[in-house]
mmCIF file of C-alpha atoms in Angstrom:
data_model
loop_
_atom_site.group_PDB
_atom_site.id
_atom_site.type_symbol
_atom_site.label_atom_id
_atom_site.label_comp_id
_atom_site.label_asym_id
_atom_site.label_seq_id
_atom_site.Cartn_x
_atom_site.Cartn_y
_atom_site.Cartn_z
ATOM 1 C CA MET A 924 26.454 -10.929 -5.822
ATOM 2 C CA LYS A 925 22.837 -10.079 -6.564
ATOM 3 C CA PRO A 926 21.154 -7.764 -4.041
ATOM 4 C CA VAL A 927 18.811 -9.825 -1.854
ATOM 5 C CA ILE A 928 15.281 -8.439 -1.457
ATOM 6 C CA LEU A 929 13.089 -9.788 1.325
ATOM 7 C CA VAL A 930 9.363 -9.321 0.655
ATOM 8 C CA THR A 931 7.037 -9.882 3.614
ATOM 9 C CA GLY A 932 3.307 -10.479 3.203
ATOM 10 C CA LYS A 933 3.695 -12.557 0.045
ATOM 11 C CA ASN A 934 0.020 -13.609 0.058
ATOM 12 C CA GLY A 935 -1.371 -10.065 0.050
ATOM 13 C CA GLN A 936 -2.187 -7.915 -2.978
ATOM 14 C CA LEU A 937 1.214 -6.228 -3.173
ATOM 15 C CA GLY A 938 3.167 -9.355 -2.219
ATOM 16 C CA ASN A 939 1.496 -11.335 -4.997
ATOM 17 C CA GLU A 940 2.181 -8.606 -7.577
ATOM 18 C CA LEU A 941 5.847 -8.513 -6.530
ATOM 19 C CA GLN A 942 6.052 -12.289 -7.007
ATOM 20 C CA GLN A 943 4.627 -11.924 -10.528
ATOM 21 C CA LEU A 944 7.139 -9.160 -11.311
ATOM 22 C CA ALA A 945 10.209 -10.906 -9.881
ATOM 23 C CA ALA A 946 11.088 -12.596 -13.195
ATOM 24 C CA SER A 947 11.334 -9.154 -14.851
ATOM 25 C CA PHE A 948 14.061 -8.171 -12.352
ATOM 26 C CA PRO A 949 16.610 -11.014 -12.766
ATOM 27 C CA PHE A 950 19.434 -8.907 -11.281
ATOM 28 C CA PHE A 951 17.752 -9.205 -7.851
ATOM 29 C CA MET A 952 17.403 -12.278 -5.667
ATOM 30 C CA PHE A 953 13.979 -12.369 -4.030
ATOM 31 C CA ILE A 954 12.882 -14.074 -0.824
ATOM 32 C CA PHE A 955 9.117 -14.071 -0.310
ATOM 33 C CA THR A 956 7.720 -14.833 3.139
ATOM 34 C CA ASP A 957 4.396 -15.124 4.913
ATOM 35 C CA ARG A 958 3.683 -15.515 8.624
ATOM 36 C CA THR A 959 4.481 -19.258 8.541
ATOM 37 C CA SER A 960 7.938 -18.863 6.963
ATOM 38 C CA LEU A 961 8.829 -15.705 8.946
ATOM 39 C CA ASP A 962 6.895 -14.339 11.915
ATOM 40 C CA ILE A 963 7.783 -10.647 11.664
ATOM 41 C CA THR A 964 6.181 -9.996 15.053
ATOM 42 C CA ASP A 965 8.973 -12.124 16.608
ATOM 43 C CA GLU A 966 12.087 -9.961 16.984
ATOM 44 C CA THR A 967 14.470 -12.901 17.509
ATOM 45 C CA ALA A 968 13.151 -14.719 14.432
ATOM 46 C CA VAL A 969 13.531 -11.567 12.322
ATOM 47 C CA ASN A 970 17.137 -10.958 13.417
ATOM 48 C CA LEU A 971 18.079 -14.586 12.803
ATOM 49 C CA PHE A 972 16.492 -14.487 9.333
ATOM 50 C CA PHE A 973 18.367 -11.302 8.359
ATOM 51 C CA GLN A 974 21.638 -12.749 9.615
ATOM 52 C CA MET A 975 21.241 -16.063 7.771
ATOM 53 C CA LYS A 976 19.868 -14.730 4.482
ATOM 54 C CA LYS A 977 22.107 -11.640 4.157
ATOM 55 C CA ILE A 978 19.203 -9.312 3.313
ATOM 56 C CA ASP A 979 20.012 -6.069 1.434
ATOM 57 C CA TYR A 980 16.490 -4.639 1.039
ATOM 58 C CA CYS A 981 13.203 -5.416 2.725
ATOM 59 C CA ILE A 982 9.838 -4.490 1.207
ATOM 60 C CA ASN A 983 7.322 -4.738 4.024
ATOM 61 C CA ALA A 984 4.117 -5.618 2.214
ATOM 62 C CA ALA A 985 2.643 -7.259 5.328
ATOM 63 C CA ALA A 986 -0.037 -5.312 7.184
ATOM 64 C CA TYR A 987 -3.170 -5.582 9.263
ATOM 65 C CA THR A 988 -5.619 -3.937 6.846
ATOM 66 C CA ALA A 989 -9.078 -4.658 8.319
ATOM 67 C CA VAL A 990 -9.938 -0.989 8.977
ATOM 68 C CA ASP A 991 -13.226 -1.585 10.805
ATOM 69 C CA LYS A 992 -12.032 -4.645 12.750
ATOM 70 C CA ALA A 993 -9.020 -2.665 14.010
ATOM 71 C CA GLU A 994 -11.396 -0.635 16.192
ATOM 72 C CA SER A 995 -12.035 -3.777 18.279
ATOM 73 C CA GLU A 996 -8.877 -5.832 17.550
ATOM 74 C CA LYS A 997 -6.457 -3.147 18.709
ATOM 75 C CA GLU A 998 -3.708 -5.447 19.982
ATOM 76 C CA ALA A 999 -3.636 -7.490 16.777
ATOM 77 C CA ALA A 1000 -3.517 -4.344 14.605
ATOM 78 C CA LEU A 1001 -0.693 -2.821 16.679
ATOM 79 C CA LEU A 1002 1.318 -6.037 16.653
ATOM 80 C CA VAL A 1003 1.493 -6.187 12.855
ATOM 81 C CA ASN A 1004 1.382 -2.480 11.964
ATOM 82 C CA GLN A 1005 3.752 -1.190 14.655
ATOM 83 C CA GLN A 1006 5.735 -3.925 16.446
ATOM 84 C CA ALA A 1007 6.530 -5.962 13.325
ATOM 85 C CA VAL A 1008 7.670 -2.795 11.509
ATOM 86 C CA ALA A 1009 9.942 -1.922 14.446
ATOM 87 C CA ASN A 1010 11.434 -5.441 14.301
ATOM 88 C CA LEU A 1011 12.145 -5.143 10.558
ATOM 89 C CA SER A 1012 13.420 -1.583 10.886
ATOM 90 C CA ASN A 1013 15.849 -2.469 13.682
ATOM 91 C CA ALA A 1014 17.061 -5.570 11.824
ATOM 92 C CA CYS A 1015 17.668 -3.516 8.657
ATOM 93 C CA ALA A 1016 19.706 -0.992 10.650
ATOM 94 C CA HIS A 1017 21.682 -3.704 12.454
ATOM 95 C CA PHE A 1018 22.477 -5.816 9.383
ATOM 96 C CA GLY A 1019 23.054 -2.973 6.910
ATOM 97 C CA ALA A 1020 19.841 -3.364 4.915
ATOM 98 C CA ARG A 1021 17.281 -0.786 3.820
ATOM 99 C CA LEU A 1022 13.559 -0.995 4.605
ATOM 100 C CA LEU A 1023 10.814 0.084 2.196
ATOM 101 C CA HIS A 1024 7.666 0.151 4.300
ATOM 102 C CA VAL A 1025 4.213 0.589 2.758
ATOM 103 C CA SER A 1026 1.847 2.920 4.618
ATOM 104 C CA THR A 1027 -1.476 4.607 3.939
ATOM 105 C CA ASP A 1028 -3.391 7.805 3.221
ATOM 106 C CA TYR A 1029 -5.257 7.046 6.485
ATOM 107 C CA VAL A 1030 -2.509 8.796 8.481
ATOM 108 C CA PHE A 1031 -4.260 12.034 7.409
ATOM 109 C CA ASP A 1032 -7.606 13.301 8.722
ATOM 110 C CA GLY A 1033 -9.113 13.926 5.273
ATOM 111 C CA THR A 1034 -10.006 17.569 5.842
ATOM 112 C CA ALA A 1035 -7.607 18.974 3.214
ATOM 113 C CA SER A 1036 -8.778 20.465 -0.074
ATOM 114 C CA GLU A 1037 -5.582 19.973 -2.078
ATOM 115 C CA PRO A 1038 -3.308 16.913 -2.412
ATOM 116 C CA TYR A 1039 -1.411 15.910 0.727
ATOM 117 C CA SER A 1040 2.347 16.465 0.562
ATOM 118 C CA GLU A 1041 4.689 14.186 2.519
ATOM 119 C CA ASP A 1042 5.311 16.805 5.213
ATOM 120 C CA HIS A 1043 1.643 17.698 5.805
ATOM 121 C CA PRO A 1044 0.703 17.256 9.501
ATOM 122 C CA VAL A 1045 -0.630 13.758 10.237
ATOM 123 C CA SER A 1046 -3.804 13.159 12.252
ATOM 124 C CA PRO A 1047 -5.516 9.762 11.812
ATOM 125 C CA VAL A 1048 -9.297 9.569 12.323
ATOM 126 C CA ASN A 1049 -9.401 5.820 13.094
ATOM 127 C CA PHE A 1050 -7.338 3.254 15.016
ATOM 128 C CA TYR A 1051 -6.044 1.561 11.858
ATOM 129 C CA GLY A 1052 -4.580 4.927 10.802
ATOM 130 C CA GLU A 1053 -3.018 5.319 14.250
ATOM 131 C CA THR A 1054 -1.291 1.933 14.013
ATOM 132 C CA LYS A 1055 0.030 2.716 10.531
ATOM 133 C CA LEU A 1056 1.384 6.053 11.752
ATOM 134 C CA LYS A 1057 3.194 4.284 14.611
ATOM 135 C CA GLY A 1058 4.659 1.895 12.038
ATOM 136 C CA GLU A 1059 5.899 4.849 9.980
ATOM 137 C CA MET A 1060 7.636 6.271 13.038
ATOM 138 C CA ALA A 1061 9.345 2.915 13.689
ATOM 139 C CA ALA A 1062 10.542 2.755 10.062
ATOM 140 C CA LEU A 1063 11.767 6.363 9.978
ATOM 141 C CA LYS A 1064 13.919 5.902 13.082
ATOM 142 C CA TYR A 1065 16.750 5.237 10.593
ATOM 143 C CA PRO A 1066 17.516 7.740 7.792
ATOM 144 C CA LEU A 1067 18.006 5.172 4.996
ATOM 145 C CA ASN A 1068 14.548 3.662 5.445
ATOM 146 C CA VAL A 1069 11.657 4.604 3.204
ATOM 147 C CA VAL A 1070 7.931 4.936 3.871
ATOM 148 C CA VAL A 1071 5.667 4.851 0.824
ATOM 149 C CA ARG A 1072 2.102 5.959 1.533
ATOM 150 C CA THR A 1073 -0.523 4.718 -0.872
ATOM 151 C CA SER A 1074 -4.327 4.667 -1.182
ATOM 152 C CA TRP A 1075 -7.293 2.612 -2.411
ATOM 153 C CA VAL A 1076 -5.188 -0.421 -3.422
ATOM 154 C CA TYR A 1077 -6.685 -3.072 -5.699
ATOM 155 C CA SER A 1078 -5.429 -6.037 -7.749
ATOM 156 C CA LYS A 1079 -6.572 -9.431 -8.975
ATOM 157 C CA PHE A 1080 -5.435 -10.852 -5.626
ATOM 158 C CA GLY A 1081 -7.077 -10.680 -2.191
ATOM 159 C CA ASN A 1082 -10.041 -8.568 -1.151
ATOM 160 C CA ASN A 1083 -10.467 -5.089 -2.584
ATOM 161 C CA PHE A 1084 -13.051 -2.619 -3.850
ATOM 162 C CA VAL A 1085 -12.844 -3.635 -7.525
ATOM 163 C CA LYS A 1086 -13.378 -7.335 -6.833
ATOM 164 C CA THR A 1087 -16.170 -6.579 -4.345
ATOM 165 C CA MET A 1088 -17.956 -4.360 -6.901
ATOM 166 C CA LEU A 1089 -17.659 -7.006 -9.616
ATOM 167 C CA ARG A 1090 -19.113 -9.640 -7.292
ATOM 168 C CA LEU A 1091 -21.986 -7.422 -6.117
ATOM 169 C CA MET A 1092 -22.756 -6.263 -9.669
ATOM 170 C CA GLY A 1093 -23.110 -9.907 -10.610
ATOM 171 C CA GLU A 1094 -25.485 -10.556 -7.708
ATOM 172 C CA LYS A 1095 -27.631 -7.397 -7.536
ATOM 173 C CA ASP A 1096 -29.649 -5.150 -9.839
ATOM 174 C CA SER A 1097 -28.671 -1.970 -8.009
ATOM 175 C CA LEU A 1098 -25.902 -0.718 -5.711
ATOM 176 C CA ASN A 1099 -25.393 2.352 -3.502
ATOM 177 C CA VAL A 1100 -21.855 3.726 -3.339
ATOM 178 C CA VAL A 1101 -20.466 6.602 -1.285
ATOM 179 C CA SER A 1102 -19.813 9.711 -3.399
ATOM 180 C CA ASP A 1103 -18.435 12.189 -0.831
ATOM 181 C CA GLN A 1104 -15.116 10.429 -0.149
ATOM 182 C CA VAL A 1105 -12.539 11.263 -2.813
ATOM 183 C CA GLY A 1106 -9.047 9.959 -3.509
ATOM 184 C CA SER A 1107 -6.960 8.067 -6.059
ATOM 185 C CA PRO A 1108 -6.999 4.315 -6.677
ATOM 186 C CA THR A 1109 -3.710 2.402 -6.760
ATOM 187 C CA TYR A 1110 -3.230 -0.655 -8.941
ATOM 188 C CA ALA A 1111 -0.958 -2.892 -6.831
ATOM 189 C CA TYR A 1112 0.978 -3.902 -9.965
ATOM 190 C CA ASP A 1113 1.978 -0.244 -10.525
ATOM 191 C CA LEU A 1114 2.978 0.162 -6.870
ATOM 192 C CA ALA A 1115 5.072 -3.027 -6.985
ATOM 193 C CA LYS A 1116 6.897 -1.776 -10.086
ATOM 194 C CA ALA A 1117 7.507 1.600 -8.436
ATOM 195 C CA LEU A 1118 9.026 -0.013 -5.327
ATOM 196 C CA LEU A 1119 11.410 -2.127 -7.411
ATOM 197 C CA SER A 1120 12.358 0.939 -9.475
ATOM 198 C CA MET A 1121 13.190 2.731 -6.214
ATOM 199 C CA ILE A 1122 15.461 -0.149 -5.171
ATOM 200 C CA GLU A 1123 17.240 0.056 -8.546
ATOM 201 C CA VAL A 1124 18.043 3.702 -7.742
ATOM 202 C CA PHE A 1125 19.246 2.800 -4.232
ATOM 203 C CA VAL A 1126 21.527 0.083 -5.656
ATOM 204 C CA LYS A 1127 23.186 2.711 -7.878
ATOM 205 C CA ASP A 1128 23.364 5.232 -5.027
ATOM 206 C CA PRO A 1129 23.481 3.443 -1.643
ATOM 207 C CA THR A 1130 23.974 6.745 0.214
ATOM 208 C CA LYS A 1131 20.719 8.243 -1.110
ATOM 209 C CA ALA A 1132 18.569 9.273 1.846
ATOM 210 C CA GLY A 1133 15.279 7.605 2.650
ATOM 211 C CA GLY A 1134 12.178 9.361 3.954
ATOM 212 C CA VAL A 1135 8.479 9.548 3.156
ATOM 213 C CA TYR A 1136 7.015 9.284 -0.355
ATOM 214 C CA HIS A 1137 3.504 9.169 -1.783
ATOM 215 C CA TYR A 1138 2.342 6.842 -4.551
ATOM 216 C CA SER A 1139 -1.061 6.274 -6.133
ATOM 217 C CA ASN A 1140 -2.347 6.354 -9.682
ATOM 218 C CA GLU A 1141 -2.952 9.798 -11.205
ATOM 219 C CA GLY A 1142 -6.369 11.438 -11.062
ATOM 220 C CA VAL A 1143 -9.002 12.208 -8.424
ATOM 221 C CA ILE A 1144 -12.319 10.361 -8.104
ATOM 222 C CA SER A 1145 -14.951 9.335 -5.554
ATOM 223 C CA TRP A 1146 -15.777 5.729 -4.662
ATOM 224 C CA TYR A 1147 -18.976 6.240 -6.677
ATOM 225 C CA ASP A 1148 -16.968 7.354 -9.751
ATOM 226 C CA PHE A 1149 -14.747 4.303 -9.291
ATOM 227 C CA ALA A 1150 -17.763 1.975 -9.156
ATOM 228 C CA VAL A 1151 -19.268 3.537 -12.300
ATOM 229 C CA ALA A 1152 -15.984 3.059 -14.171
ATOM 230 C CA ILE A 1153 -15.791 -0.592 -13.050
ATOM 231 C CA LYS A 1154 -19.369 -1.114 -14.267
ATOM 232 C CA GLU A 1155 -18.628 0.491 -17.648
ATOM 233 C CA ILE A 1156 -15.377 -1.347 -18.345
ATOM 234 C CA ALA A 1157 -16.759 -4.713 -17.162
ATOM 235 C CA GLY A 1158 -19.989 -4.188 -19.151
ATOM 236 C CA LYS A 1159 -22.264 -4.818 -16.153
ATOM 237 C CA GLU A 1160 -26.004 -3.966 -16.170
ATOM 238 C CA CYS A 1161 -26.237 -3.075 -12.457
ATOM 239 C CA ASN A 1162 -27.619 0.379 -11.556
ATOM 240 C CA VAL A 1163 -25.126 2.365 -9.403
ATOM 241 C CA SER A 1164 -26.448 5.197 -7.212
ATOM 242 C CA ALA A 1165 -24.503 7.829 -5.266
ATOM 243 C CA ILE A 1166 -25.054 8.119 -1.495
ATOM 244 C CA PRO A 1167 -23.459 10.257 1.247
ATOM 245 C CA THR A 1168 -21.142 8.702 3.881
ATOM 246 C CA THR A 1169 -23.856 9.339 6.496
ATOM 247 C CA ALA A 1170 -26.071 6.778 4.727
ATOM 248 C CA TYR A 1171 -23.397 4.072 5.077
ATOM 249 C CA PRO A 1172 -22.147 4.079 8.689
ATOM 250 C CA THR A 1173 -19.039 1.995 9.505
ATOM 251 C CA PRO A 1174 -17.302 1.221 12.845
ATOM 252 C CA ALA A 1175 -14.227 3.226 11.746
ATOM 253 C CA ARG A 1176 -14.411 6.763 10.391
ATOM 254 C CA ARG A 1177 -13.003 7.288 6.878
ATOM 255 C CA PRO A 1178 -11.153 10.406 5.686
ATOM 256 C CA ALA A 1179 -13.308 12.377 3.225
ATOM 257 C CA TYR A 1180 -10.304 13.513 1.156
ATOM 258 C CA SER A 1181 -7.385 11.162 0.484
ATOM 259 C CA VAL A 1182 -5.578 12.627 -2.529
ATOM 260 C CA LEU A 1183 -1.780 12.284 -2.324
ATOM 261 C CA ASP A 1184 0.754 14.625 -3.952
ATOM 262 C CA LYS A 1185 3.208 12.433 -5.923
ATOM 263 C CA SER A 1186 5.565 15.128 -7.218
ATOM 264 C CA LYS A 1187 8.380 14.117 -4.833
ATOM 265 C CA ILE A 1188 8.528 10.432 -5.846
ATOM 266 C CA ILE A 1189 8.296 11.409 -9.547
ATOM 267 C CA ALA A 1190 11.193 13.861 -9.186
ATOM 268 C CA ASP A 1191 13.444 11.679 -7.004
ATOM 269 C CA PHE A 1192 12.987 8.399 -8.875
ATOM 270 C CA SER A 1193 12.001 9.520 -12.414
ATOM 271 C CA LEU A 1194 8.771 7.533 -12.197
ATOM 272 C CA GLN A 1195 5.985 7.697 -14.748
ATOM 273 C CA ILE A 1196 2.696 7.144 -12.959
ATOM 274 C CA PRO A 1197 -0.257 5.872 -15.020
ATOM 275 C CA ALA A 1198 -3.694 7.480 -14.776
ATOM 276 C CA TRP A 1199 -6.167 5.500 -12.653
ATOM 277 C CA ARG A 1200 -8.478 4.635 -15.572
ATOM 278 C CA GLU A 1201 -5.572 3.405 -17.719
ATOM 279 C CA SER A 1202 -4.505 1.061 -14.898
ATOM 280 C CA LEU A 1203 -8.073 -0.098 -14.306
ATOM 281 C CA MET A 1204 -8.311 -1.019 -18.008
ATOM 282 C CA GLN A 1205 -5.033 -2.958 -17.642
ATOM 283 C CA PHE A 1206 -6.471 -4.808 -14.635
ATOM 284 C CA PHE A 1207 -9.390 -5.973 -16.782
ATOM 285 C CA GLN A 1208 -7.121 -7.080 -19.625
#
């Protein structure tokens, strides 16, 4: 029997990348869902689905990700980022499955000066970060479950910084981009591969403990650096200028420093993590 992997949020960046990768992992059986095929905010529906489909692993790629909107749409953000995670987590525990839940660098306050380890104290600076932290707590209620925190995700699917920059660079002669927020981009394709590699390890060793892990591409840059690299690789003429965060106010505060320490996931799962620029080049190819 092939292990059955349920992937929620199939229409998002990560969900789409996992669908593209599925053919490269023929020893797994994948079930991809969106809110119409499985409402993960409905506990009864989730339990029934797990019971019928005999799920072994669940990658929760569904999330409420509108950081600024979350400040005013608090109930909606909590429903998807906390309640839905609790439903999946409880179902995994009840039906003998393992949850891999994707979280965010926004659980940290961004005041650090060296990469955040998994056990660094959490302290979100916006409501989106709060909801993601509550989701983490729901997932980690059971020791086999895994939380993978990531940052600055982009892909050819959905809305993200790279696609926004490309669009704006096509429309404008000049752009201002924040230069005092630093972190590491994550190519969703790389993250998807990492999650499936983790499941391969769990299949070989079902007793292996879960816990919190960090994953992003290697290297540290600002949003301004990222925009300049996008401009260079895409061959755009647009002039990109650096501005401070204070010149670009948003409803939700952003952490100034979002660099994640990946040494634990590299050691535990023998992962090779590409450098951010290498992955950005791959995105363009």
